[in-house]
Coordinates of C-alpha atoms and ligand atoms in Angstrom, one line a residue:
Chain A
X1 CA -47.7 -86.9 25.5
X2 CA -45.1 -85.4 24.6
X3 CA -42.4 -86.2 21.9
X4 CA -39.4 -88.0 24.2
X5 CA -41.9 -90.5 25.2
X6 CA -41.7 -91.7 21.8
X7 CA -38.8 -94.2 21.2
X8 CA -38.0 -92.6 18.3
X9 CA -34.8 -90.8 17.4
X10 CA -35.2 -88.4 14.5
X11 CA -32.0 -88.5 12.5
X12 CA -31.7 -86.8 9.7
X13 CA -28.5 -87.3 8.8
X14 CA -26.2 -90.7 8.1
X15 CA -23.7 -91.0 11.0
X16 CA -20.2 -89.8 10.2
X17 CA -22.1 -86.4 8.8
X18 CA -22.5 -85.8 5.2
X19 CA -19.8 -83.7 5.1
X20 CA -18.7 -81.9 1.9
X21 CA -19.2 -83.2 -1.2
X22 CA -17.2 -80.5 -3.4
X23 CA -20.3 -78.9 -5.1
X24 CA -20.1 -75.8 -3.2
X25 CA -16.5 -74.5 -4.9
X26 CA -17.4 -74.3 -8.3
X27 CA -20.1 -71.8 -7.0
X28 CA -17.7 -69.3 -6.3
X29 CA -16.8 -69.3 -10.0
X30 CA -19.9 -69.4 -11.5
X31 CA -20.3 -66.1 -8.9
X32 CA -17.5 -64.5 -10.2
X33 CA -19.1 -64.7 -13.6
X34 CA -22.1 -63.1 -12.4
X35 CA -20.7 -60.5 -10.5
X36 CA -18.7 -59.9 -13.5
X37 CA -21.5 -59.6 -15.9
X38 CA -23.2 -57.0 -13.3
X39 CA -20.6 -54.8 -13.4
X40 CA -20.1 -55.3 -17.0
X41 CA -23.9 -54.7 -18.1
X42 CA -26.0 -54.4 -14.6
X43 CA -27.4 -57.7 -15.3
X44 CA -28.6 -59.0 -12.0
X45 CA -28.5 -63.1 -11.5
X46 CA -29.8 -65.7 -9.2
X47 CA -28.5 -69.1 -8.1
X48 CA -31.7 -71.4 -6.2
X49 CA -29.6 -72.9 -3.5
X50 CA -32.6 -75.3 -2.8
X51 CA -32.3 -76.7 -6.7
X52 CA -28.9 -78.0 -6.1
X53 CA -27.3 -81.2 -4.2
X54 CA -26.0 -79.0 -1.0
X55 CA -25.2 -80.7 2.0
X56 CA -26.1 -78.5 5.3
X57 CA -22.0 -78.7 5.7
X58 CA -21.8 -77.2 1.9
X59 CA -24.2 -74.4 2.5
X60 CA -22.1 -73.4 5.8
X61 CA -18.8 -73.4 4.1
X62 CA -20.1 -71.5 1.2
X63 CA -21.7 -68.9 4.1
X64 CA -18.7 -69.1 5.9
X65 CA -16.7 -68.4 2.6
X66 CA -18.9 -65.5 1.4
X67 CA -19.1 -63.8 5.4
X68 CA -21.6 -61.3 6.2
X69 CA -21.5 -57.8 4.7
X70 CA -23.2 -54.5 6.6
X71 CA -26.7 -55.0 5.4
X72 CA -28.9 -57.5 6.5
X73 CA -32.9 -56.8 5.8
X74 CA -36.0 -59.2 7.4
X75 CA -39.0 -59.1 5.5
X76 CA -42.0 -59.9 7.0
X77 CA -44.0 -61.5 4.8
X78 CA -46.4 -64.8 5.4
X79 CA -43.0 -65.8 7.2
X80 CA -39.9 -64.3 7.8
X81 CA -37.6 -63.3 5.0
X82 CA -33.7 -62.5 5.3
X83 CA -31.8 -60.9 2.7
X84 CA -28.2 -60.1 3.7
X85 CA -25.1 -58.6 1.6
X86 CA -22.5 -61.1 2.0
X87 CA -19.0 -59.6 2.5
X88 CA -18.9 -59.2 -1.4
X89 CA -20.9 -56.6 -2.0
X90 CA -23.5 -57.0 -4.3
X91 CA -23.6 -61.0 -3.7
X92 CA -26.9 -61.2 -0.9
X93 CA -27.5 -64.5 0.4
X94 CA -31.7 -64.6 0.2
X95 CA -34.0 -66.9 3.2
X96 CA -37.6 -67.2 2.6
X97 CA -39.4 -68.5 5.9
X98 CA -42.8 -69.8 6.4
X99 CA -44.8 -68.8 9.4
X100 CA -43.4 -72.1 11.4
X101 CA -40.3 -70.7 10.3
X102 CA -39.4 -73.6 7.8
X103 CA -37.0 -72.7 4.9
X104 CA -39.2 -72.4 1.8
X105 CA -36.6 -71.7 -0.7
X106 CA -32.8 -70.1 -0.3
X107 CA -30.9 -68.2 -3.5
X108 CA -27.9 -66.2 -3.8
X109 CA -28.5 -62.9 -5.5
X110 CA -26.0 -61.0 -7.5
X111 CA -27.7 -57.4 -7.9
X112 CA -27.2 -54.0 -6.7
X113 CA -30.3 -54.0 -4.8
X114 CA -32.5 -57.3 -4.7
X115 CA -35.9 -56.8 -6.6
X116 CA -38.0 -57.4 -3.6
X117 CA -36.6 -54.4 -1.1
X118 CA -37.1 -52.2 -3.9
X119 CA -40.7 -50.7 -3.6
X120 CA -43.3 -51.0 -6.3
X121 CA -43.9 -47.8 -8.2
X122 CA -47.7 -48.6 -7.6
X123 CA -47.5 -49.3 -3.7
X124 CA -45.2 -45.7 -4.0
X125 CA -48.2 -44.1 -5.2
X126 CA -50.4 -45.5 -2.3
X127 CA -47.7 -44.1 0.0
X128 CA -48.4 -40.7 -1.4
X129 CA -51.9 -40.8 -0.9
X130 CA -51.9 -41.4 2.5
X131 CA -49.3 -38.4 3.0
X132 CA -52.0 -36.3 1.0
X133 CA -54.4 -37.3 3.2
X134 CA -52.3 -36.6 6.7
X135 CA -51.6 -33.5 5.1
X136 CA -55.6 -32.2 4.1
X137 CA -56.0 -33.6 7.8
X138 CA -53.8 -30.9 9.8
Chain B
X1 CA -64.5 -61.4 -13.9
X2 CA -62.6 -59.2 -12.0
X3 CA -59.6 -56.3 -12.5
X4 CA -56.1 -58.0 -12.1
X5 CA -54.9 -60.4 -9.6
X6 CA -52.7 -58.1 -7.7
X7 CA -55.7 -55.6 -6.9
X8 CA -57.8 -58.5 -5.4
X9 CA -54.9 -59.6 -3.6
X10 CA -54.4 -56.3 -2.1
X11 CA -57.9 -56.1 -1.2
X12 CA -57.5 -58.9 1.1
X13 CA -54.3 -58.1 2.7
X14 CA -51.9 -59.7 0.7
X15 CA -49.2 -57.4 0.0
X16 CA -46.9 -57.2 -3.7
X17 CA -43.9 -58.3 -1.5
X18 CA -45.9 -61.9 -0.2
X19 CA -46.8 -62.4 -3.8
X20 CA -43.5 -61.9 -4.8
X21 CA -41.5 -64.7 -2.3
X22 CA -44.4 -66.8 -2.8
X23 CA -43.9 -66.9 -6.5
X24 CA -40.1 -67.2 -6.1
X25 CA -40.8 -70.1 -3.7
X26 CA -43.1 -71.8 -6.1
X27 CA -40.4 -71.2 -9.4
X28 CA -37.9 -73.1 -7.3
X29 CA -40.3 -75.9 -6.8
X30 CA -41.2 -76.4 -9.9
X31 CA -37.6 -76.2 -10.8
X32 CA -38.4 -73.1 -12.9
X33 CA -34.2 -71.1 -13.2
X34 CA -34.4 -68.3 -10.2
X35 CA -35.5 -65.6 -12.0
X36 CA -38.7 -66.9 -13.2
X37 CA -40.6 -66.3 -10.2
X38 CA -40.5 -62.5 -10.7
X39 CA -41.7 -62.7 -14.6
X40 CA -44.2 -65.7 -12.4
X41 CA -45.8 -62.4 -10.6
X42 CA -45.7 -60.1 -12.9
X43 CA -47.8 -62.0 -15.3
X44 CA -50.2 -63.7 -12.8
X45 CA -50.8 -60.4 -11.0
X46 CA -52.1 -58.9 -14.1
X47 CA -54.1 -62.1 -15.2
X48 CA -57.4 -62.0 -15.2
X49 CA -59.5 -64.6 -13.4
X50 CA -60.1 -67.4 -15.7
X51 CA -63.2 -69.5 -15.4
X52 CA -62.9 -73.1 -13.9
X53 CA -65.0 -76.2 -13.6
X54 CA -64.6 -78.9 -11.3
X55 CA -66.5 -82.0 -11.9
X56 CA -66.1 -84.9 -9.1
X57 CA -66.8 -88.0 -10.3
X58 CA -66.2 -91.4 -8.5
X59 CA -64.3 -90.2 -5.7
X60 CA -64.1 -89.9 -2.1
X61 CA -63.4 -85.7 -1.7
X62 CA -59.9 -86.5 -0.1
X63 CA -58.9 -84.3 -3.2
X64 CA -60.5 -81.7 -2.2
X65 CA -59.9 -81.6 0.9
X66 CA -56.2 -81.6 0.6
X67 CA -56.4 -78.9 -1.3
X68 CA -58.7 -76.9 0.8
X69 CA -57.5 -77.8 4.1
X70 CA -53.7 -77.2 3.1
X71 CA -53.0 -74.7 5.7
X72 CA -54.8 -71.9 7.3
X73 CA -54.6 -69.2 6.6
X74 CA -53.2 -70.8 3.0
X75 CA -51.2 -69.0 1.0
X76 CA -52.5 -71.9 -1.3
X77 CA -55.6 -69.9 -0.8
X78 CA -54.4 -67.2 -2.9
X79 CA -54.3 -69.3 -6.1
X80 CA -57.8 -70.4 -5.7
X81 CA -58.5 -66.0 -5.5
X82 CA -56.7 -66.4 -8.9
X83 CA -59.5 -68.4 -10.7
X84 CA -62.8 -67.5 -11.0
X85 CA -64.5 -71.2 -10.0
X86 CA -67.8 -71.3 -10.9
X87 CA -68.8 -74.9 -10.4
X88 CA -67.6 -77.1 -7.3
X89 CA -70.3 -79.0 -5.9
X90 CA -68.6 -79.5 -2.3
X91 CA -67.6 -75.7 -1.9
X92 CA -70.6 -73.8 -3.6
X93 CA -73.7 -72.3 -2.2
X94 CA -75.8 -73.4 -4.7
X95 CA -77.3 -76.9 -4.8
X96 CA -79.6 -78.8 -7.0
X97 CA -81.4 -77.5 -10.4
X98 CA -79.3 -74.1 -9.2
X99 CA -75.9 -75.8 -9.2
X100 CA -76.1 -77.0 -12.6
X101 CA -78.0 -73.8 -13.7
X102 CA -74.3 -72.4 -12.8
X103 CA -72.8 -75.0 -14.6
X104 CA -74.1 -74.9 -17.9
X105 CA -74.1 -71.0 -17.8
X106 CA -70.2 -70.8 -17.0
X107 CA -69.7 -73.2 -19.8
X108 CA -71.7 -71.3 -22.3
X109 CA -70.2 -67.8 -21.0
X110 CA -66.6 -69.2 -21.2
X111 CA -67.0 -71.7 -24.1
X112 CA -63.7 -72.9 -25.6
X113 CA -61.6 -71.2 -22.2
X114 CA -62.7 -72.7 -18.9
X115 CA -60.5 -75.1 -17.7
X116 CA -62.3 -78.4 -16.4
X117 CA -60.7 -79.9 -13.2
X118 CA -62.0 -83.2 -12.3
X119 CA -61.7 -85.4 -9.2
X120 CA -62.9 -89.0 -9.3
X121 CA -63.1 -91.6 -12.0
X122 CA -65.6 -92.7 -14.6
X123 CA -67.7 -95.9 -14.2
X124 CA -68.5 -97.2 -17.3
X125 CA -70.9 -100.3 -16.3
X126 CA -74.0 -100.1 -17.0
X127 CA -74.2 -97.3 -18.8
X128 CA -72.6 -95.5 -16.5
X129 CA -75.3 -95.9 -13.8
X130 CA -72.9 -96.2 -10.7
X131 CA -72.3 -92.5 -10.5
X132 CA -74.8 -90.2 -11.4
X133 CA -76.2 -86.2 -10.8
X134 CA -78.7 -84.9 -11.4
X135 CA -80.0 -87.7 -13.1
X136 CA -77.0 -87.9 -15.5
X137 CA -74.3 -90.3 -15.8
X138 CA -70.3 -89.0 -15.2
X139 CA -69.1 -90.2 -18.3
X140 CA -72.0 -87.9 -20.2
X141 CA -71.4 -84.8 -18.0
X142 CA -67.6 -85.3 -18.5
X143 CA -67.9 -85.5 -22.4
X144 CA -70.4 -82.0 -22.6
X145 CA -68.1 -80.2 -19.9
X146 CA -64.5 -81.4 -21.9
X147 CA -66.1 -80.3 -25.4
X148 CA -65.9 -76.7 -24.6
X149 CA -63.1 -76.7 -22.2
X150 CA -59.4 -75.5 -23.3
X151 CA -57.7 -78.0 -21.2
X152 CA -58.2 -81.1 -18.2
X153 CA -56.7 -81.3 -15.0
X154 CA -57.2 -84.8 -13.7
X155 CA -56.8 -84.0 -9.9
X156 CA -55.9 -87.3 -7.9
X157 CA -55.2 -90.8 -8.8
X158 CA -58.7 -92.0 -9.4
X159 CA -58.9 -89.2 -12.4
X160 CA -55.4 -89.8 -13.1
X161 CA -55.6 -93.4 -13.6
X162 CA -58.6 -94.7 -12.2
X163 CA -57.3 -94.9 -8.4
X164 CA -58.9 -97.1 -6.0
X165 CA -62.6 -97.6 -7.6
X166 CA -60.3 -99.6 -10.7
X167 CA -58.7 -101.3 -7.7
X168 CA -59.6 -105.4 -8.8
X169 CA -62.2 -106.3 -9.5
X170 CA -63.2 -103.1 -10.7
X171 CA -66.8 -103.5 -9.9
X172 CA -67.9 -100.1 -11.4
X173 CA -65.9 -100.4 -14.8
X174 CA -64.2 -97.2 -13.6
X175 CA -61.7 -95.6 -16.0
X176 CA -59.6 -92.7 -16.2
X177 CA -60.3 -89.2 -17.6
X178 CA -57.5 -89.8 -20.7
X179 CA -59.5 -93.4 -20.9
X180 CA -62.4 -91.0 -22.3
X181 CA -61.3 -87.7 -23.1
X182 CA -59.1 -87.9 -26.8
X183 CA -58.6 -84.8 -28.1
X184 CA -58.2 -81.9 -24.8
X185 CA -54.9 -81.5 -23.4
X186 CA -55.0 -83.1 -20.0
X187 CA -52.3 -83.1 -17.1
X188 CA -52.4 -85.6 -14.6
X189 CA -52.0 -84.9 -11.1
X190 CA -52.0 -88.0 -9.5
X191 CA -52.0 -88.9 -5.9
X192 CA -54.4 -90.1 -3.1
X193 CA -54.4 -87.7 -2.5
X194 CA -52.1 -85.2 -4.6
X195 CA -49.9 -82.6 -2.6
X196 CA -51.8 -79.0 -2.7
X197 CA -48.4 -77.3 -4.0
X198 CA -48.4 -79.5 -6.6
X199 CA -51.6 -78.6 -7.8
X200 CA -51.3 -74.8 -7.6
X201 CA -48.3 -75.0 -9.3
X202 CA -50.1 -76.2 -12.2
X203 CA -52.4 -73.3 -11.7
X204 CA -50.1 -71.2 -11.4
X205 CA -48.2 -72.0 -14.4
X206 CA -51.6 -72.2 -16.2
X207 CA -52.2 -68.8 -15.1
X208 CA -48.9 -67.2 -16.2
X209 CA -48.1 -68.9 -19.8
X210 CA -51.4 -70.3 -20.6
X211 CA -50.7 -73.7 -21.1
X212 CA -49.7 -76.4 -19.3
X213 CA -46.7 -77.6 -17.7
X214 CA -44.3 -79.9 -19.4
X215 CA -45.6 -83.8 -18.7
X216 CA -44.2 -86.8 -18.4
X217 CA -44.7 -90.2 -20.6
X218 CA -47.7 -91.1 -18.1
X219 CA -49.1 -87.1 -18.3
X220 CA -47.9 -85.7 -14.9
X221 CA -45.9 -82.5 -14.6
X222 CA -42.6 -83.2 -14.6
X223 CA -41.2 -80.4 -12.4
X224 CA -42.8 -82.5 -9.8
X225 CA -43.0 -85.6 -10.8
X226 CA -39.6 -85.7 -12.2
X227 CA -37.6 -87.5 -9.4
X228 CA -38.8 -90.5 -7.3
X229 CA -40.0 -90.4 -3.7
X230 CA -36.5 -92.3 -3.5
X231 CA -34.4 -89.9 -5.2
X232 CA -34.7 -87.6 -2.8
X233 CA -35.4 -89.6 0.0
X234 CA -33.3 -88.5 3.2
X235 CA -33.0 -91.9 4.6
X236 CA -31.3 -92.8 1.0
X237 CA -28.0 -92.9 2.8
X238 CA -29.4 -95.9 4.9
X239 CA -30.8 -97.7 1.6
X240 CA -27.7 -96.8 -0.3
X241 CA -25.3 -98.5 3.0
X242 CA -28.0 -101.5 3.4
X243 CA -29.3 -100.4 6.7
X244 CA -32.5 -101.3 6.6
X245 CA -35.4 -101.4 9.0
X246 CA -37.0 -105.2 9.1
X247 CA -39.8 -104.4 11.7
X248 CA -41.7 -101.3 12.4
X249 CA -40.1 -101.6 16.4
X250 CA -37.0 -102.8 15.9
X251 CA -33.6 -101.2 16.1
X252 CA -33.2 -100.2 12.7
X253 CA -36.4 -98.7 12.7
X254 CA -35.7 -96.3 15.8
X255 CA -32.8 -95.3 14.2
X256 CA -34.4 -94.0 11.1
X257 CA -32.8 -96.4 8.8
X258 CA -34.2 -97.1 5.4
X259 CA -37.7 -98.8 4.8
X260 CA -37.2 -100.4 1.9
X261 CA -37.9 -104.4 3.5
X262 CA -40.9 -103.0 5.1
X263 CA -42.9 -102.2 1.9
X264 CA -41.7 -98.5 0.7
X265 CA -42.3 -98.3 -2.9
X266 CA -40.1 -94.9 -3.0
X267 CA -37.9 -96.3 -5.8
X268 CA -40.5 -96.8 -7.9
X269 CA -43.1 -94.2 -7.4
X270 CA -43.0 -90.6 -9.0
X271 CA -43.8 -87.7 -6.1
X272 CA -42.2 -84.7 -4.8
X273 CA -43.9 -86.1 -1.2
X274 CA -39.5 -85.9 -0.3
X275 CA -38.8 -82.8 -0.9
X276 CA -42.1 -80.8 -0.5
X277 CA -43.7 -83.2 2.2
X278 CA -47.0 -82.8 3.5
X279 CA -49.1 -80.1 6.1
X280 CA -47.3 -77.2 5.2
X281 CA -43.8 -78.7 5.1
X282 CA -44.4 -80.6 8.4
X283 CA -43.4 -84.1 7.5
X284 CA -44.1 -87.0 5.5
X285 CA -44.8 -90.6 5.5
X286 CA -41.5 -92.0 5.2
X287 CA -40.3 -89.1 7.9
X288 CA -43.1 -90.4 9.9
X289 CA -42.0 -93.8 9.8
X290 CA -44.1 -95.9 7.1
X291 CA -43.1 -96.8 4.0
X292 CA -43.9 -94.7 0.1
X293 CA -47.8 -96.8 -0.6
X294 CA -46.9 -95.7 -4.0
X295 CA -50.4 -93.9 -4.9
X296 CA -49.2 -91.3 -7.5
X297 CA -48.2 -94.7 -10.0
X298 CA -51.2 -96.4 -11.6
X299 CA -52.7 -99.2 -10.2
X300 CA -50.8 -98.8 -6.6
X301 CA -53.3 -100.5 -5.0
X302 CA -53.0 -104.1 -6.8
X303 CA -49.1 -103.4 -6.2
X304 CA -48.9 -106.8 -4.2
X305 CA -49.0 -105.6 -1.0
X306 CA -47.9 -102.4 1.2
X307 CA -46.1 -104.3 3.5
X308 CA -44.0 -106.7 1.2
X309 CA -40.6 -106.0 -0.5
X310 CA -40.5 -104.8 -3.8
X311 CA -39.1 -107.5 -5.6
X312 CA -39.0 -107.4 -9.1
X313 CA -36.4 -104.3 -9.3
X314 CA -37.5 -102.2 -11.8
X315 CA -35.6 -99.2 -13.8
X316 CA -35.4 -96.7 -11.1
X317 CA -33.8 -99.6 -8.6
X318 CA -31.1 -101.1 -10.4
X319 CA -30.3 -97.0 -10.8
X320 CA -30.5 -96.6 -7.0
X321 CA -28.2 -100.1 -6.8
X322 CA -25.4 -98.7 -9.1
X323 CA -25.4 -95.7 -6.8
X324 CA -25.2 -97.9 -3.9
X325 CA -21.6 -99.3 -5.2
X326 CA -20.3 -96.7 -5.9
X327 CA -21.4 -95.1 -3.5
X328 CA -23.0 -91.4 -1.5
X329 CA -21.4 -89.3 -4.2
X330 CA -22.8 -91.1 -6.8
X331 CA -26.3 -90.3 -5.3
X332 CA -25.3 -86.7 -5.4
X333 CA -24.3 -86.8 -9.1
X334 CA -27.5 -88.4 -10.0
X335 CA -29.9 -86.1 -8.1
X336 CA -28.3 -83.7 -10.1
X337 CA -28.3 -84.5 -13.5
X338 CA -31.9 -85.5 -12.5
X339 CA -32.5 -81.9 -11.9
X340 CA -31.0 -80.8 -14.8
X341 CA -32.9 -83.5 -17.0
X342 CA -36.2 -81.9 -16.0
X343 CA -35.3 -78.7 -17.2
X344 CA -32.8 -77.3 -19.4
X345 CA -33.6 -73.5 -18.8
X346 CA -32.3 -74.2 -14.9
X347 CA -29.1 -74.9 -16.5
X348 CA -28.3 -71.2 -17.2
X349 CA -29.0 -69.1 -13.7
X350 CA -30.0 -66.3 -16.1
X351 CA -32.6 -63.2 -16.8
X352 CA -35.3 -64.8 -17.5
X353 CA -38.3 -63.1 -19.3
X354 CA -41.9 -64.8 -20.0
X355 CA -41.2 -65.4 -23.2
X356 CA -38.0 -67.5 -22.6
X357 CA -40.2 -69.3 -20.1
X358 CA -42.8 -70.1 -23.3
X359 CA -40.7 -71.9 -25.1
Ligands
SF4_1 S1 -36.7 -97.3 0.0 FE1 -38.1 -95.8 0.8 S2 -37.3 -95.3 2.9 FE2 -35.7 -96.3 1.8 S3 -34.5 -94.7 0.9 FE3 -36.0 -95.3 -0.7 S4 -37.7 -94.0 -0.4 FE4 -36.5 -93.8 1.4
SF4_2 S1 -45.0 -91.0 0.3 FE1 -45.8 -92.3 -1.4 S2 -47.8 -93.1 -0.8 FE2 -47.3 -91.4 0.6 S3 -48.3 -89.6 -0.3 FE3 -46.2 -89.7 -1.1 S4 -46.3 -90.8 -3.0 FE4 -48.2 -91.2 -1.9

């Protein structure tokens, strides 16, 4: 059977959409603070998008405010990953997916690099062994 | 025991980089600030198995298999590669004189460290004769095993609280573990049965502080149990314009409106069943159409009836009423300062280290 011949429409929303609440705006300030410190002391900060009251329309005006910068990576990972620059550089917008490609959790990053492109000095050093070994191989 | 975490990880395919957005993932849900997930990683992948117990008592092995069954392959697997678990009656090999060999040798190798997980509650009646192994009652296994354990997780709503076996008239005299256990530290993770997240979380945060997660006044974590099913309901908006459902076919109903006259006991009950839902983020009751039964509260089963209206409003609904007049934003503001209520170190989206975690 499949799901239209249940009489059931899924809404998830109220009608007359959520709409904007005005808790995305003071984001862009506390962002500015962050992006301040960075450059002040190249202390990196996080903001869990998922821990605060965002409407879907908040989280696109705040996408739409930050825009889309030249680096997007996907992480594959138990799920997809995205971690994109915004067009403020040094401000990546962070998507962790689960295999049925559910959003898990969603932050903003203010970093240089986020922590988890960065490889691990210990998965480096497995890297090297296996270019020792091609290398005995030849 | 075993070298760290992160070695036996890798051994099974789970790379540094899954760890690390699983622990992020987790941080946020236990409303951890967004940082804490990495100091979450770096301590758990150098922890060193600890040794766990599980006892089930009175019970039906829902628990367990919520837990188990979570999703496959589950990353809720990993946790349970984190612990070293050396008695579980329902997973082990071993059975009979063999099975509790294992038990009383992980509690004298580990004395004073396991933790002790139990499922089920404790009949007292007649002596405790209504649930026995091996020839020995609950109540006396669960007093040996808690002597020498450093801390109780009471997994489900029968350990919790006593659950459905304490439904009236209580037949067995069952009781809670807290009912018996004085002087352990114990968390309660209620439920019938208890969201697998929920439970690894606990783990988790077990695993990287060693201690347990900050509880509420009736012992549950409160980074999941801080907010009611109604809270963070998504039908709220319905509730809060008084668009209710009155039968399970009616208009109201196929429009998704809110469940309240139809039995949901959201506004009183403390889960995080509306924001981390059930099967691997699939869906949950209410989304599925049915009203909140209530089953992480004690007693939820002599509530007065699944299907009838709350009626005496308690705390959390004259809240949800003052929301309604004002009206959606004042939902908004509360969910908020809800959030920030359970815990002050989300307030500053700082650095966070282990230690400022600790405190
Ligand atoms: S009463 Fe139940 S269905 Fe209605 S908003 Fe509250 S939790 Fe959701
Ligand atoms: S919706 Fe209510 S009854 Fe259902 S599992 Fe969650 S807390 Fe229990």
């Amino acid at each position: 059977m499949s799901l239209d011949a249940i009489p059931i429409h899924v809404v998830n929303a109220p009608s007359g959409e959520p709409g904007l609440t005005g808790n995305a705006p003071p984001l862009l300030r506390e962002l500015l603070e962050q992006v301040r410190r960075l450059l002040d002391t190249g202390e990196p900060s996080a903001i869990d998008l998922s821990a605060l009251p965002l409407t879907p329309a908040d989280l696109d005006w705040l996408h739409d405010k930050l825009g889309s910068g030249e680096i997007a990576v996907a992480l594959q990972a138990n799920g997809e990953s995205t971690l994109n620059e915004t067009g403020c550089p040094g401000v990546w917008w962070i998507t962790h997916r689960n295999e049925q490609g559910a959003v898990t959790s969603q932050f903003i990053e203010v970093t240089f690099v986020p922590e988890l492109v960065k490889a691990h000095p210990r998965d480096v050093a497995i890297g090297q062994e296996q270019l020792e070994f091609m290398i005995s191989d030849l | 025991m075993q070298g760290p975490l992160i070695d036996t990880l890798a051994r099974q395919g789970i790379t540094r980089r899954t760890f690390l957005k699983y622990c992020a993932t987790l941080a946020s849900m236990m409303a951890l600030p967004p940082t804490a997930g990495r100091a979450m990683a770096e301590a758990m992948a150098a922890a060193r198995r600890p040794s766990v117990i599980w006892l089930p008592f009175q019970e039906c092995t829902g628990c367990t298999e919520s837990i188990t069954r979570s999703h496959s392959p589950t990353i809720e697997g990993m946790i349970f590669d984190m612990i070293s678990l050396d008695y579980q009656e329902t997973l082990m090999a071993a059975a009979g004189h063999q099975a509790e060999a294992a038990r009383a040798n992980a509690m004298k190798e580990n004395a004073g460290k396991y933790l002790l997980i139990v499922d089920g509650s404790i009949p007292l009646k007649m002596d405790g004769a209504y649930s026995c192994i091996g020839g020995r009652s609950n109540v006396d296994i669960l007093k040996e095993a808690a002597a020498g354990c450093a801390a109780i997780v009471a997994m489900g709503s029968c350990a919790s609280y006593g659950g459905i076996p304490k439904a009236n008239p209580n037949p067995t005299g069952a009781v809670s573990v807290s009912d018996i256990v004085k002087d352990k530290p114990i968390v309660n993770i209620p439920g019938c049965p208890p969201i697998p997240v929920v439970m690894t979380g606990v783990l988790a945060h077990y695993l990287t502080f060693g201690s347990l997660p900050a509880l509420d006044d009736k012992g549950r974590p409160k980074s999941f149990y801080g907010d009611t099913i109604h809270d963070r309901c998504y039908r709220r908006p319905f509730y809060d314009q008084g668009k209710f459902a009155r039968t399970f076919d009616d208009e109201g109903a196929r429009q998704g409106w809110c469940l309240f006259e139809l039995g949901c006991k959201g506004p009183v009950t403390h889960n995080a069943c509306a924001t981390v839902k059930w099967n691997g983020g699939t869906s949950w009751p209410v989304e599925s159409g049915h009203g909140c039964l209530g089953c992480s509260e004690p007693d939820f089963w002599d509530g007065g009836g699944f299907y009838k209206a709350l009626s005496a409003p308690a705390d959390p609904l004259k809240f949800a009423a003052a929301a309604a007049v004002v009206g959606a934003g004042a939902g908004v503001a509360v969910s908020f300062a809800n959030r920030a209520k359970k815990s002050a170190a989300r307030a500053s989206h700082e650095t966070t280290t282990l230690a400022d975690l600790e405190k």
